[in-house]
Amino acid sequence: MRILYPGIFTLFIAALLFCAASALRSRKSMGKPVFLLLCSLVPPVAGNLIIAVAGSGLIATVGFYIYFVGMDLVMFSLLRFTFAYCGISWPDRRFNHIFCFLLLADAVQLLLNPVFGHAFGVCAIELDRNVFYEVVPYVGQAIHRILDYAVFVTVLLIFLVRSVRAQRVYKERYLVILLVMVVVGLWQSYYIFSDEPVDRSMIGFAVFGLAVFYFSIHYRPVLLLDQMLAQFASEMSEAMFFFDFDGSCIWANDPGAALVGVTGGNYDHVHERLLEKYGDVVDDEGDWCTVRRMGENDAPRWYILEKQTVSDRRGRRTGSFLRIRDNTEEQLALLREKYLANHDSLTDLYTRECLYERVREAIQSQPAEEFLIVYIDINDFKIINDIFGSAFGDHALRIVANRLREKAPENSIYGRLGGDTFGIYMPESAFDEAELEEELSDFIVRDDAVEHHLLIHLGVYEVTEPELDVSLMFDRAHMALLTVKNEYQKHIAYYDDEMRSRVLWNQIITSQLRDAIRDGQIRPYLQPIADTDGTVVGAEALVRWIHPTYGFLSPALFIPIFEKNGMIAEVDKYMWRCSCEILSRWQEADSPKFISVNISPEDFYFMDVAAELRGIVEEYGVNPAKLRIEITESVMMTDIEQRMKVLYDLKNDGFIVEMDDFGSGYSSLNLLKDMPVDVIKIDMMFLKKSNNDERARTIMNNIIHLSGDLGIYSLTEGVETQDQYRMLSGMGCKLFQGFYFAKPMPVDEFEDKYCAESRKAS
Ligand code: C2E
Ligand code: CA
Ligand code: CA
């Protein structure tokens, strides 16, 4: 007893102090009260340690004082702890104050024992041949015990009430402490009435302290957590299944149970049912997430399956859970969205982008058969809209789309390319030209009020170069279509070798233009212009390309191409420069001849024509009146006000403006009267017709007279014979150009022929 209990007490003191420090450091709200309680438990245990080892009555007495006063301290801190642990609110704390006062008074009363000797005495007893010291209680000690019991019982009652009232999951934290306290209380009472010299119930006190420490600072209500998690999982809309390490289901939430048809908490068949429904999703190792499409094709359902493994701290698999979410609504919404993005709202056909994409995929899959790309266009659809209204127009488009749907052969892909154009990718074997021609020759659209014959054309491209971009394939089919665009008898045209070589040609000369200009392959030819006396007074500069491989190229072979891709501006600017360079040479040689240059309608899109021409004549120091500007009527077809302004600017700068190819288009003398035009060049077609057409001759005569009345000079192009020259002179025409005088020729040749005098002079 001398060694065992002191040893145990010392260990408990150390443990209590350690836990007290730990409670303080925990920074939890319970940290402080627990710290205080654990610290207060140290003096009674220490007091009993002293009593157990005391060698004299005096030392034992000191031990008893520490023990008894320490117990008051324990009761005080036990109260504080109880209030904090049980969350008791303010008014009840009044008891606390009363108890505190009483405990303080009791401690004072005990400490006065050496003076009055009223509390207790100490007597020595012999046990196992050892001398121990025992307390002999007097009235003071009885008061002390009554008070401590009162506090202790109060605390017990508080815990008892709490344990009864608390929810099931919280009962544990009260019950355990209550139980320990009851045991400690009984133990202590046993000691009081026994004649043991050492209070062994101190062990109980210390254990109580450690229990308090655990429950207040470290304990997490596992049961509560369990319950909360289970509820959380139950209330989730997705199905959840929990499996143990060998894959048996241990629990499923309600949606999960409903999904696999489990009732009454019997999860035996969950594994089997999941296997039937979704395949092996349970034993499949690892964490994964997948989307499964299931059910009938006309009413599919989608599920997101997510599996997660649960492992212990050492990474061993302890179980897993599976979540299954019905994703059908989202998937359907997504499909709807995708459908709307890929389908034209009017006809429900694929949009152009989607059609191209699908065709691209089909071509990449390298079909065994030959396939065609067909471009479908409704002629003059704009007019249909204008005349019959856009509702009828829409109706017509829907009819065409429906016909396309009906007639499209198997393995074909079709869609709406845009406004009034459609496209189809189809096997060549299914394309029956005769049948289609027949059908297109009589394509009638009608609604209640209107019946209209649609003129539809098809352009066909055979997919011979599958590596080509799909948009280019449709371009080719379209190109073929353009060759029959306005025909009524023929509705189908094929992209053929000729078109192919034309495309190739376009690519070649477009890529070579810049170098050709730099290397002087592009050069002006001059065609003389004569007056009524037959004297050459000027020339028209006409472009020629002397190609190193293809030889002499007429402008008809490249001008239309460059007009389409905008590179005509480069050619024209170069021609204007060359012309000014020639004029500046002539000026020095004192030759009064002019040069007419051509301006393409496209030039206006790529530069400020007036500023450009002004800049060039200034650069070469040429009198602007010597550089005549030929524009065609088509220039005035768009943006008329702006173009008119350019013409006025040119005129103000001193240029002479000529209207080229007059009479070839929608020419109108009416327009001419508002235009600052100095010369009209009557188109050579007029002259050709006038050879055997009296009416044409009369019109020409009138044009020449009327323009004269408007103060405009007339020039006739394409004069090939002396008779023509005579006739035109008789009509009053002032200037002439044509093979009768000379064909266009190289600049030196022109200069040799017509500038010889002035040349000699220079
Ligand atoms: P254009 O401006 O009407 O030029 C007159 C065309 O008629 C020239 O053809 C000329 O060679 C041809 N011609 C002249 N007299 C006769 C004749 O008596 N009988 C016949 N049958 N033809 C005659 P060319 O040089 O082939 O030019 C064709 C067209 O190319 C030009 O028609 C013009 O529109 C365009 N062009 C030529 N050079 C240029 C240029 O530098 N820039 C632009 N933008 N266009 C040009
Ligand atoms: Ca011309
Ligand atoms: Ca002309």
PDB file of C-alpha atoms and ligand atoms in Angstrom, residues 540-542 596-598 630 632 660-661 681 717 737, ligand 2:
ATOM      1  CA  GLU A 540      -6.660  53.105-125.686  1.00  0.00           C
ATOM      2  CA  ALA A 541      -4.338  51.209-123.395  1.00  0.00           C
ATOM      3  CA  LEU A 542      -5.326  47.540-123.362  1.00  0.00           C
ATOM      4  CA  SER A 596      -7.618  56.175-122.476  1.00  0.00           C
ATOM      5  CA  VAL A 597      -7.363  53.766-119.593  1.00  0.00           C
ATOM      6  CA  ASN A 598      -9.970  51.295-118.409  1.00  0.00           C
ATOM      7  CA  GLU A 630     -13.084  54.838-119.386  1.00  0.00           C
ATOM      8  CA  THR A 632     -18.692  51.397-118.020  1.00  0.00           C
ATOM      9  CA  ASP A 660     -17.339  52.785-122.380  1.00  0.00           C
ATOM     10  CA  ASP A 661     -19.468  50.146-124.111  1.00  0.00           C
ATOM     11  CA  LYS A 681     -17.847  55.030-126.651  1.00  0.00           C
ATOM     12  CA  GLU A 717     -15.563  51.194-131.333  1.00  0.00           C
ATOM     13  CA  GLN A 737     -11.390  53.043-132.984  1.00  0.00           C
TER      14      GLN A 737
HETATM   15 CA    CA B   2     -12.305  50.234-122.967  1.00  0.00          CA
END
